[in-house]
Coordinates of C-alpha atoms in Angstrom, one line a residue:
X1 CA 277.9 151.9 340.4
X2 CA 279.9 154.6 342.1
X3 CA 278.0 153.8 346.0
X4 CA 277.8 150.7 348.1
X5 CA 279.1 147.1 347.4
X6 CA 280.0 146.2 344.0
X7 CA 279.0 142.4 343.8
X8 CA 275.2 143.1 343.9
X9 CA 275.5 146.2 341.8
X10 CA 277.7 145.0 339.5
X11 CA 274.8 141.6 339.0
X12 CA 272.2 144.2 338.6
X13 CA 273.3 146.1 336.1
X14 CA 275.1 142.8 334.3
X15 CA 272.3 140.3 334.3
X16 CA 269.8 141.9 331.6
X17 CA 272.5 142.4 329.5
X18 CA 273.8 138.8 330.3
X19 CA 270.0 137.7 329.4
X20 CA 270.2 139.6 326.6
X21 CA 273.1 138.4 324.9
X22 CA 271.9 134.8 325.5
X23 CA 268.5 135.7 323.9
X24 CA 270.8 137.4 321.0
X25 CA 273.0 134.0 320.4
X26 CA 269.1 131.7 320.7
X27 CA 268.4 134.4 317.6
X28 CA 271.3 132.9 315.8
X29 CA 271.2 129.4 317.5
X30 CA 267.5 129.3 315.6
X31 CA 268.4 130.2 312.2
X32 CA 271.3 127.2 312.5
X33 CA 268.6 125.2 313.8
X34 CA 266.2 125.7 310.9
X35 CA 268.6 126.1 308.1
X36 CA 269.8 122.9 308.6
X37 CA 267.1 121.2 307.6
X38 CA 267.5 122.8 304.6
X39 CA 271.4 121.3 303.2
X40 CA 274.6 120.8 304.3
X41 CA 275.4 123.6 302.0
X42 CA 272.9 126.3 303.8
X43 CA 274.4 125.4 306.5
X44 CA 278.0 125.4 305.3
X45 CA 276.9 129.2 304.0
X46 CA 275.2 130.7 307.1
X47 CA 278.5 129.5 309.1
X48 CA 280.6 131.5 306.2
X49 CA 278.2 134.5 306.7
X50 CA 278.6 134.4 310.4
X51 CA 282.0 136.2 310.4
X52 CA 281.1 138.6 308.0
X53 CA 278.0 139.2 310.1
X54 CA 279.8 139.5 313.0
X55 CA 282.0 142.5 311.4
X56 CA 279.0 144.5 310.6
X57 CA 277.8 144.5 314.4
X58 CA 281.3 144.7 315.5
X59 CA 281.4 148.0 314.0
X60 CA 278.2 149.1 315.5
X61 CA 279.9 148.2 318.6
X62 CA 282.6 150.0 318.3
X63 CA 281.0 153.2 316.7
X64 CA 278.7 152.9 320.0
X65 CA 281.8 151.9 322.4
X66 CA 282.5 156.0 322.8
X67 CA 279.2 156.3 323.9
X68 CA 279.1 154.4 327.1
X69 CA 282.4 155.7 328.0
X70 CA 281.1 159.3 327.3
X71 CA 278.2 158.9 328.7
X72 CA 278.6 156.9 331.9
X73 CA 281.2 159.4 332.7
X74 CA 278.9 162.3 331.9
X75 CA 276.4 161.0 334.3
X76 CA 278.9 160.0 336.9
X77 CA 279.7 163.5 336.5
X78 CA 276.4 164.7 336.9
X79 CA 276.3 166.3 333.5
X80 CA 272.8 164.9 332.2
X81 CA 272.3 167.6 329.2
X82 CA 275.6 166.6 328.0
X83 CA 274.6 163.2 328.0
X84 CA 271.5 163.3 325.5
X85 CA 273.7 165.8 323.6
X86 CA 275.9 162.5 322.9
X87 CA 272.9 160.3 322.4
X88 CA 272.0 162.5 319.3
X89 CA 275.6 162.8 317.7
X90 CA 275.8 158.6 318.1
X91 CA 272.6 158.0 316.7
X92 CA 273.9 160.6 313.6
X93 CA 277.4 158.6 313.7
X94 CA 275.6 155.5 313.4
X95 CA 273.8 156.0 310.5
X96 CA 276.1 157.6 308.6
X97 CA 278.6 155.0 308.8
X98 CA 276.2 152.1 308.5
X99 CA 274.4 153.7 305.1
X100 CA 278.4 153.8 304.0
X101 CA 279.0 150.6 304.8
X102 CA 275.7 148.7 303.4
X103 CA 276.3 150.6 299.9
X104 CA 280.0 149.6 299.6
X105 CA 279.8 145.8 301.2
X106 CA 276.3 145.6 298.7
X107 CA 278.6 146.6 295.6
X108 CA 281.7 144.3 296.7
X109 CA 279.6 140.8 297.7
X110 CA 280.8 139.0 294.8
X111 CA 284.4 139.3 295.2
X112 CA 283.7 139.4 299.2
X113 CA 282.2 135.6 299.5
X114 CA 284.5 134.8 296.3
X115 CA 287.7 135.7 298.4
X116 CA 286.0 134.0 302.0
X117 CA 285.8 130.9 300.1
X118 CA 282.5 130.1 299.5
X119 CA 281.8 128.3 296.1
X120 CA 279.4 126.6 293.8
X121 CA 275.9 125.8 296.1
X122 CA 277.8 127.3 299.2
X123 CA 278.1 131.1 297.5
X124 CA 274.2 130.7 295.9
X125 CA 273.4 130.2 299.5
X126 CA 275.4 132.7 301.2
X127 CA 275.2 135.0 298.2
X128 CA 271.0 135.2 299.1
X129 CA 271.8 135.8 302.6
X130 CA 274.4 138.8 302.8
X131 CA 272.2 140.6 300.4
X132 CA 269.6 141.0 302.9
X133 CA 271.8 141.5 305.5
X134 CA 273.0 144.1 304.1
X135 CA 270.0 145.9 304.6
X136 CA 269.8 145.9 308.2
X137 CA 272.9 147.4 309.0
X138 CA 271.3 150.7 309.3
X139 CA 268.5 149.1 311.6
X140 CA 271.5 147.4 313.7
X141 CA 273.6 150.3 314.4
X142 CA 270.8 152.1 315.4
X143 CA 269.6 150.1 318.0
X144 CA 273.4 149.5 319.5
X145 CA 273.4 153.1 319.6
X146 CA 270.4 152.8 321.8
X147 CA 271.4 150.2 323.9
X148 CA 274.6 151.9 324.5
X149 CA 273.0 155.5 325.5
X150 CA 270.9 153.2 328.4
X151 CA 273.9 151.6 329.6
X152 CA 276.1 154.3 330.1
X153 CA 273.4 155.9 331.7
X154 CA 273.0 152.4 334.0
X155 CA 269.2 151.3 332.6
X156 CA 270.6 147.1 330.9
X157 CA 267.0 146.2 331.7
X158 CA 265.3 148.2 328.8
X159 CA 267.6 147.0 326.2
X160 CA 267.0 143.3 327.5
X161 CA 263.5 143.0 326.8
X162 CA 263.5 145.0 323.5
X163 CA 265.9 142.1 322.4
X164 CA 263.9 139.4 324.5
X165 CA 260.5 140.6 322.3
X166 CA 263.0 141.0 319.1
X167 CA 264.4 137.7 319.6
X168 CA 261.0 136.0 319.9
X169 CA 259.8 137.2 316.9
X170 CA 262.5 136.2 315.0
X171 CA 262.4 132.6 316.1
X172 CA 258.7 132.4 315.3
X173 CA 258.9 133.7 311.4
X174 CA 262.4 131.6 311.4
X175 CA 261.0 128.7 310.1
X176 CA 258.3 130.4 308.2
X177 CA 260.4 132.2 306.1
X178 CA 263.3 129.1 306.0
X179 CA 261.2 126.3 304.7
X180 CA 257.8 127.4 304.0
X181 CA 254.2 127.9 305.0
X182 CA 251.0 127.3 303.2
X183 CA 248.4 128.2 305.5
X184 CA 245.3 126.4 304.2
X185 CA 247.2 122.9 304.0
X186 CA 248.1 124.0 307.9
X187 CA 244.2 124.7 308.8
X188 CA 243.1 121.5 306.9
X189 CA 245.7 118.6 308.4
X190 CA 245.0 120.2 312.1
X191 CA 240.9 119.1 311.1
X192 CA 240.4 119.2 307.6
X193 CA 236.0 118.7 308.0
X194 CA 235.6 121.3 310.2
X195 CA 237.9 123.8 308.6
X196 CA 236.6 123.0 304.8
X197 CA 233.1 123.8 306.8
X198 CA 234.2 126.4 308.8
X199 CA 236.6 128.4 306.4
X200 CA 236.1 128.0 303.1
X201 CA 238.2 130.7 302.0
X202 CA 241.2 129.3 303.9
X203 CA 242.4 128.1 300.3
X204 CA 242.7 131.6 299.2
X205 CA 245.0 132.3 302.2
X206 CA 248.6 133.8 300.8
X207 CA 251.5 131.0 301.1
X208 CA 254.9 131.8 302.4
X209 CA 257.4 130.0 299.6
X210 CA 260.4 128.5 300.9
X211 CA 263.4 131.1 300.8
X212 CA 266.3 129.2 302.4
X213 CA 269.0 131.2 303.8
X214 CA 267.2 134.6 302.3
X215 CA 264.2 133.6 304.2
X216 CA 266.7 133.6 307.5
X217 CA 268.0 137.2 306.7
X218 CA 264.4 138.2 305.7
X219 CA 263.5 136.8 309.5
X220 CA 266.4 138.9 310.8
X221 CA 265.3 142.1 308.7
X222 CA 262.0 141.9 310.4
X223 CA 263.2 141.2 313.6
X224 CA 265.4 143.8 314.1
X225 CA 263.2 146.3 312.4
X226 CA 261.0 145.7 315.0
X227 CA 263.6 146.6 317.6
X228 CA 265.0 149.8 316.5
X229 CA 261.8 151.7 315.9
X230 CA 260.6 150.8 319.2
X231 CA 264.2 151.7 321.1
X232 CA 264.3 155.3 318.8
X233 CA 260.7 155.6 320.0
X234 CA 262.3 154.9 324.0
X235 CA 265.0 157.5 323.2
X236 CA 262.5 160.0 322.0
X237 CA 260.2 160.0 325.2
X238 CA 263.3 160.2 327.3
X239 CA 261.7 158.1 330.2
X240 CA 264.4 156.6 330.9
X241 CA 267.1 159.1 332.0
X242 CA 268.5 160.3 328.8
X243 CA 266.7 160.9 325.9
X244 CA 267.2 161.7 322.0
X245 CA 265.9 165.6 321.2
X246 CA 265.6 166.0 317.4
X247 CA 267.4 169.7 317.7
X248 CA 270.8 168.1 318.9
X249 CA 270.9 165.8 316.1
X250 CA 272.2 168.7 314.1
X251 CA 276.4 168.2 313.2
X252 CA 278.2 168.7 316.5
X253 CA 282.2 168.8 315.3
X254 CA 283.3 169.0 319.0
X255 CA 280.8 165.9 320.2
X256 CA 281.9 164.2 317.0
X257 CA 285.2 164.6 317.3
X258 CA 285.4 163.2 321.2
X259 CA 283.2 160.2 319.7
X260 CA 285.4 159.6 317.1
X261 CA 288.3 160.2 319.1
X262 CA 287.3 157.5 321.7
X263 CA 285.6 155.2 319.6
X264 CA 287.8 154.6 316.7
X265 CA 290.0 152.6 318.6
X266 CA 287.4 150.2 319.4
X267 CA 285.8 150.2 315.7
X268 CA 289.3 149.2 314.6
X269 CA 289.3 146.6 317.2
X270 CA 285.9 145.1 316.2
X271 CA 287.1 145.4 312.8
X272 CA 290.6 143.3 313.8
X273 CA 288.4 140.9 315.6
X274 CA 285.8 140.3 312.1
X275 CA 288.3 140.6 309.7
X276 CA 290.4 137.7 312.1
X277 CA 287.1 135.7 312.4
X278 CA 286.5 136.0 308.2
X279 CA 290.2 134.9 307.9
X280 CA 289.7 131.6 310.2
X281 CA 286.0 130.8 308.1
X282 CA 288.5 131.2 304.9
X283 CA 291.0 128.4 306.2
X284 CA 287.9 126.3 307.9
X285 CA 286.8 126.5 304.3
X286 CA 290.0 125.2 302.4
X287 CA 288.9 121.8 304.8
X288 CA 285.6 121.2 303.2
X289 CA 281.7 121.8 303.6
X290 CA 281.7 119.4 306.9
X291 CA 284.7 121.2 308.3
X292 CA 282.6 124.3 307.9
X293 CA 279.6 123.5 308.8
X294 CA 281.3 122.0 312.1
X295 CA 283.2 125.4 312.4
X296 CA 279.9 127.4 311.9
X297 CA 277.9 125.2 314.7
X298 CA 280.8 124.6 317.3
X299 CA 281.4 129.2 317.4
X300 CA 278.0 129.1 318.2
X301 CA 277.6 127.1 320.9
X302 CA 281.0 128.9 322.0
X303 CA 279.2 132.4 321.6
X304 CA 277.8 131.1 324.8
X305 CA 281.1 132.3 326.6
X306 CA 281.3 135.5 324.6
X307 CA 277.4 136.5 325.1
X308 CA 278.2 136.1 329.4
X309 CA 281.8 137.9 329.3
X310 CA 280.6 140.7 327.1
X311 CA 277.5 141.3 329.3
X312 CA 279.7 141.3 331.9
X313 CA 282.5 143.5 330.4
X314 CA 279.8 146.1 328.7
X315 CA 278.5 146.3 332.7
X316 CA 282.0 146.7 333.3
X317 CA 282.6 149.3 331.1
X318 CA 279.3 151.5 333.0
X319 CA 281.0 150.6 336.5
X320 CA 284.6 152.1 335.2
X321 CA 283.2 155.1 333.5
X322 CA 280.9 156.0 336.0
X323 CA 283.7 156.3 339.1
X324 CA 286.5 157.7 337.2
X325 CA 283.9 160.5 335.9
X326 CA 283.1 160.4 339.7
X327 CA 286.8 160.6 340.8
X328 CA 287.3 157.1 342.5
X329 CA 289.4 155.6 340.4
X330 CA 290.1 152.5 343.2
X331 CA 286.7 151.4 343.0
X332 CA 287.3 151.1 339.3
X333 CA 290.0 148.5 339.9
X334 CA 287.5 146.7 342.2
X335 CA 285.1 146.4 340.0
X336 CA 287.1 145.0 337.1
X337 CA 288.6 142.8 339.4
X338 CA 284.6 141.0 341.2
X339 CA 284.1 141.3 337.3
X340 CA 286.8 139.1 336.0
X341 CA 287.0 136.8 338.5
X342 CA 283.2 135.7 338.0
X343 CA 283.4 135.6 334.9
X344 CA 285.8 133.3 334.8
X345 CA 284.4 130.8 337.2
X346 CA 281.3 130.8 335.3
X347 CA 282.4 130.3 332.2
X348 CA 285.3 127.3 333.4
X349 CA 281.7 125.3 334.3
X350 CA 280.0 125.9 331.0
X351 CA 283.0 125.1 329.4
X352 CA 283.7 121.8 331.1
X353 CA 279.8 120.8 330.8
X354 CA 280.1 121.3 326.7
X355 CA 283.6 119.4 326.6
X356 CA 281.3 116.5 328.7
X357 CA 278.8 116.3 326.6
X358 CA 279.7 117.7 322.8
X359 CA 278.3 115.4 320.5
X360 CA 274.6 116.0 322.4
X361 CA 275.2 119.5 321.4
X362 CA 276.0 119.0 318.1
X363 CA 273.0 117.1 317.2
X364 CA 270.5 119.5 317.9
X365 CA 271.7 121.4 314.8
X366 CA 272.9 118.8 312.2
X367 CA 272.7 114.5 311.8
X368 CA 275.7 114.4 309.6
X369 CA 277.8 112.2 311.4
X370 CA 281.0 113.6 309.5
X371 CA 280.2 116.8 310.8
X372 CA 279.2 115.6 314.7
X373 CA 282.2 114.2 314.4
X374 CA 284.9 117.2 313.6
X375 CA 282.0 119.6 316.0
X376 CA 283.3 116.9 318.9
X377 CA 286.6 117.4 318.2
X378 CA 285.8 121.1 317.8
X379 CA 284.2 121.5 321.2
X380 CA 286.9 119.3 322.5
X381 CA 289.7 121.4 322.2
X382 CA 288.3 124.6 322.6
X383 CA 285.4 124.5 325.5
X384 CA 288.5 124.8 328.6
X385 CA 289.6 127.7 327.3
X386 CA 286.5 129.6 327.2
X387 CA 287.3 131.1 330.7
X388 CA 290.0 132.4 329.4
X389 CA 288.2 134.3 326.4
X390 CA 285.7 135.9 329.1
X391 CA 288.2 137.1 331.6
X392 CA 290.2 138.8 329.0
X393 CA 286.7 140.4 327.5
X394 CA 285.6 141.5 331.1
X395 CA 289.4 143.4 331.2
X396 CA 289.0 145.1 327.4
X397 CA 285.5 146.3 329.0
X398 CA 286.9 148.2 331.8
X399 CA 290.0 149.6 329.5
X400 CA 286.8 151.2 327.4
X401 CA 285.1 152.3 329.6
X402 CA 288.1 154.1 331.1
X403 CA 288.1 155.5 327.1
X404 CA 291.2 153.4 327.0
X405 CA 290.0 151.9 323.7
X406 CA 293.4 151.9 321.9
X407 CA 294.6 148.9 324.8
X408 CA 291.3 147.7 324.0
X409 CA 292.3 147.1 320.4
X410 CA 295.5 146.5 320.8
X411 CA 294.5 143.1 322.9
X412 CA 292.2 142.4 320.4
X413 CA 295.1 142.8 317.5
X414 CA 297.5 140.8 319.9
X415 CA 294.9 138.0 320.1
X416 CA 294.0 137.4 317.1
X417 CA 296.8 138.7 314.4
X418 CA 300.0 137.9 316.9
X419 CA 298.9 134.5 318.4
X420 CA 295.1 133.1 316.7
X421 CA 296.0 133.5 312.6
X422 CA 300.0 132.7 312.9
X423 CA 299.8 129.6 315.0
X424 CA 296.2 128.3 313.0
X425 CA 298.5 128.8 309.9
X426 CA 301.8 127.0 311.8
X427 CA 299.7 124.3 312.6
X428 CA 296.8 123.1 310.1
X429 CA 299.3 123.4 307.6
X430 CA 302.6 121.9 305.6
X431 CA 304.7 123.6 303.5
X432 CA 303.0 127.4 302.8
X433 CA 304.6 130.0 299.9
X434 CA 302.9 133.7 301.3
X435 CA 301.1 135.6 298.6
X436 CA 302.9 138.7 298.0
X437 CA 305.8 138.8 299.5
X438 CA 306.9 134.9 298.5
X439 CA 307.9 133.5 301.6
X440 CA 307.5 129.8 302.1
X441 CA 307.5 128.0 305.1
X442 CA 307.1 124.5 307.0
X443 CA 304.6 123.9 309.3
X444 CA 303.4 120.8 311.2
X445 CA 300.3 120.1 309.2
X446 CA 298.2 118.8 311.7
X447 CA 295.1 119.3 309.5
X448 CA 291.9 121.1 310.2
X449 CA 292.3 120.1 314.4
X450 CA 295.2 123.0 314.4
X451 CA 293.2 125.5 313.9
X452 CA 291.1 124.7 316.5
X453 CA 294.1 124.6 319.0
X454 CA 295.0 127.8 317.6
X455 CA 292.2 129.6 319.3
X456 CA 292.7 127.6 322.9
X457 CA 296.7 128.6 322.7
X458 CA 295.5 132.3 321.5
X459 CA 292.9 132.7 324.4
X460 CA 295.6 131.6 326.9
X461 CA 298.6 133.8 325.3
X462 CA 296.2 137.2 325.2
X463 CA 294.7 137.1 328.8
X464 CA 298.2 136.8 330.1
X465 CA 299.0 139.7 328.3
X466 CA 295.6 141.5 329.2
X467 CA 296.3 141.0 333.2
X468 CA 300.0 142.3 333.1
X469 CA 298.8 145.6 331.1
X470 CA 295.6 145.6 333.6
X471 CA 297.9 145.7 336.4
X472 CA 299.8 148.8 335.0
X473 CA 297.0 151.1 336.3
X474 CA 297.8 153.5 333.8
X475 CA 293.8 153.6 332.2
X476 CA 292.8 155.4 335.3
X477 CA 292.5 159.0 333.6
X478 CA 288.5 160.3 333.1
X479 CA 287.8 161.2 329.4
X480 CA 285.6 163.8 331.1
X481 CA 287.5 167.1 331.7
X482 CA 287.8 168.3 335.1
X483 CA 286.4 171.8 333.5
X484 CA 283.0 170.0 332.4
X485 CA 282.2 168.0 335.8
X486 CA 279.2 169.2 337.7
X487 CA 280.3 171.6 340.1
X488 CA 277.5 170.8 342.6
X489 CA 278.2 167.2 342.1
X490 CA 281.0 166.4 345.2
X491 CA 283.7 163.4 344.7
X492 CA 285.4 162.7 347.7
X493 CA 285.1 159.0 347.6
X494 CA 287.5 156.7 350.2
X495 CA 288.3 153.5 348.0
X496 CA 288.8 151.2 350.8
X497 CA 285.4 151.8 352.1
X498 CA 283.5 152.3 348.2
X499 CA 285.2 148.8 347.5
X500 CA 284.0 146.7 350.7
X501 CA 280.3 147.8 350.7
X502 CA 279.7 151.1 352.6
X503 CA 278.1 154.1 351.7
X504 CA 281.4 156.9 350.3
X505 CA 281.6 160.1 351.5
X506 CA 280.1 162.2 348.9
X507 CA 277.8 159.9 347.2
X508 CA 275.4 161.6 345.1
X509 CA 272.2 162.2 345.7
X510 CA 269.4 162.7 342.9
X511 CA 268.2 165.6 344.7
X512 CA 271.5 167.2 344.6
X513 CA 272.5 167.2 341.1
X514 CA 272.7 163.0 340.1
X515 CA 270.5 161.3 338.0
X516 CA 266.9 160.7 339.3
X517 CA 266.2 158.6 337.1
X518 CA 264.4 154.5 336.9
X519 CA 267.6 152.3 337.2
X520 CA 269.8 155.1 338.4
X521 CA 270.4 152.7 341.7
X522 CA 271.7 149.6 339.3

């Protein structure tokens, strides 16, 4: 990302991750699929659980967001040992913090779904899930903290079809694990003469029971078990530029500190950003299980716009680290800016096309026609402003991978807990007494519909903000100290001509100290 023109570069190293994402949101798109034809209830719980869920791997994000800063910065700088050095001390980071987390959010789940709002059928449903979800945390930190060592080292494609294979496997066993199998009744309806003949032991075949919502987070378990062993496994071999030696995994306080340092910015902002999204389920909730349910299906189908600007804003975050450990600060900009402003445009059409046809959508998960029709009205409101949403994603990228991650969080505290909560609670509701401190208010009770226009006036409010701080320029400092760059490794980059496509003076070559390594040219 630091030589020739940005816009093919910039696709290269964004579309696995793009591809990724999208196979990451069919993973959860499936188990709404098949636990809705389970109850209105499972359905009503999964969409409670989905927040929750989404703070667990919003940590692991932000545990691993130091990493692609440090990384892609290292190997900008042409510092490859110091590279798998930080490999080691995430992957120790990682689980640490996730076998904390799975042991306290284990103990606390009662009172946890109690206080979302889950109750009667609805917490029996999402009480079975979040206990097995629980034990993947360790399994999903790890593998962030692989995915993140290959991006900042500029291989997306690995990652992408570790998900891809992960992804698969987790919609086949979805159903099997949802509703039931019985593998002998299977055999016999597809030709029951020539099986009885053919397999007579076919009755004494196990049978999967019916699970539910535990047999989704039992398909998710397996899933992702899958993927981590095999991306430790990558890590350990090292083919693919940086790789995870056993003897650095030993307590590093300087590497830790610099990880912590940079990263706990962003796990606070992936923590504002869950703790926002558990706080929306909870008022969705006070509305009712079709309200819910609605809620749980329509942030799916909008997870469409956050799996594309993510992609885009984690590429992002390589192309920013990579020339301001390089010393080109300009092309930086340049990047963010092709980043943003495709982005955008991408995600307008996909917007528009949902706010066409919503009620299409809807179906494909649920037949409730109370819940269709609060999912239209849903989709409605919110699919215009999911440009919006990306752009401001694809600008938090670049701020972390500039190891800006405290504007990072900050726009992520600004859009949800200044504009998203306050307004959802100003409009869905009348007159409101605040626990604690006792301060009661009016507000224009326009029902469940305002909090749905409380995320559209949110996403519009925060990217304004996110452009004017953007446009500051003062994230333009290297996390890498001049003292550790590679000395061999020259950085005398013109801007102007790094930005419009030609070859910089300076531009490292593999022979000469970069990294020779497969997807070093994406």
């Amino acid at each position: 990302m630091t030589t020739g023109r940005i816009s093919p570069r910039l696709f290269r190293l964004a579309w696995p991750l793009v591809l990724g994402n999208l196979l990451q949101t069919l993973y959860n798109l499936a188990d709404m699929f098949w636990v809705g034809r389970v109850s209105t209830e499972a359905v009503a719980a999964v969409s409670l659980m989905f927040p929750l869920s989404w703070m667990f791997v919003s940590t692991a994000m932000g545990v691993t967001a130091a990493t692609i800063a440090v990384v892609s910065q290292h190997v900008g700088a042409g510092n490859d040992r110091r590279a798998d050095e930080v490999v080691a001390q995430t992957c120790l980071l990682a689980t640490v913090v996730s076998l904390v987390l799975a042991a306290v959010g284990f103990l606390a789940r009662h009172r946890l779904l109690y206080w979302i709002g889950a109750r009667d059928q609805v917490f029996v449903e999402a009480l079975a899930y979040i206990e097995v979800i629980f034990a993947t945390l360790p399994l999903t930190f790890l593998f962030f903290a692989f995915r993140a060592s290959l991006q900042g080292a500029g291989d997306t494609k690995t990652a992408m079809w570790l998900v891809a294979a992960s992804a698969g496997l987790n919609i086949v066993i979805d159903p099997v694990f949802i509703l039931g199998w019985n593998p002998a009744a299977w055999l016999a309806g597809l030709a029951p003469a020539a099986w009885s003949a053919a397999l007579p032991a076919a009755g004494a075949l196990p049978a999967v029971p019916a699970m539910g919502t535990r047999g989704a987070a039992l398909a998710t378990l397996v899933s992702r078990l899958f993927a981590t062993a095999v991306g430790v496994g990558i890590l350990l071999r090292g083919d693919w530029g940086i790789r995870l030696r056993p003897r650095d995994l030993r307590p590093n306080p300087a590497v830790l500190r610099k990880l912590v340092s940079v990263g706990y910015p962003a796990t606070l902002d992936g923590w504002a950003r869950s703790f926002a999204a558990v706080a929306m389920a909870a008022l969705v909730a006070r509305f009712g299980a079709a309200a819910t349910a609605a809620y749980g299906i329509g942030v799916r189908l909008m997870s469409v716009s956050w799996t594309v600007s993510g992609a885009v804003g984690q590429a992002t975050s390589t192309g920013v680290g990579q020339n301001l450990g390089a010393g080109t600060p300009d092309r930086a900009v340049a990047v963010t800016r092709v980043a943003t402003v495709a982005t955008m445009a991408i995600l307008f059409a996909a917007g528009g096309l949902v706010w066409a046809f919503p009620a299409p959508a809807m179906r494909v998960f649920v037949a409730d026609p109370e819940t269709v029709a609060e999912g239209v009205r849903f989709l409605r409101i919110v699919a215009l402003s999911w440009g919006f949403f990306g752009g401001l994603m694809v600008i938090q990228g670049a701020f972390r991978g500039a190891g800006s991650t405290e504007v990072a969080m900050a726009l992520s505290l600004l859009s949800r807990w200044a504009f998203r909560i306050p307004i959802a609670a100003l409009l869905a509701f009348g007159t409101v007494t605040l626990p604690v401190v006792g301060v009661t208010y009016t507000g224009l009770d326009w029902g469940v519909a305002g909090l749905w226009w409380a995320y559209t006036a949110a996403a519009v409010a925060s990217f304004a903000v996110g452009v004017g701080w953007f446009l500051r320029g003062t994230w333009t400092e290297s996390v890498v100290d001049e003292a550790e760059r590679d000395p061999d490794v020259v950085r005398d980059v013109d801007s102007g001509d790094a930005a419009d496509g030609s070859d910089p003076v300076g531009a490292v070559d593999p022979e000469e100290g970069g990294s020779d390594t497969p997807g070093d040219d994406d």
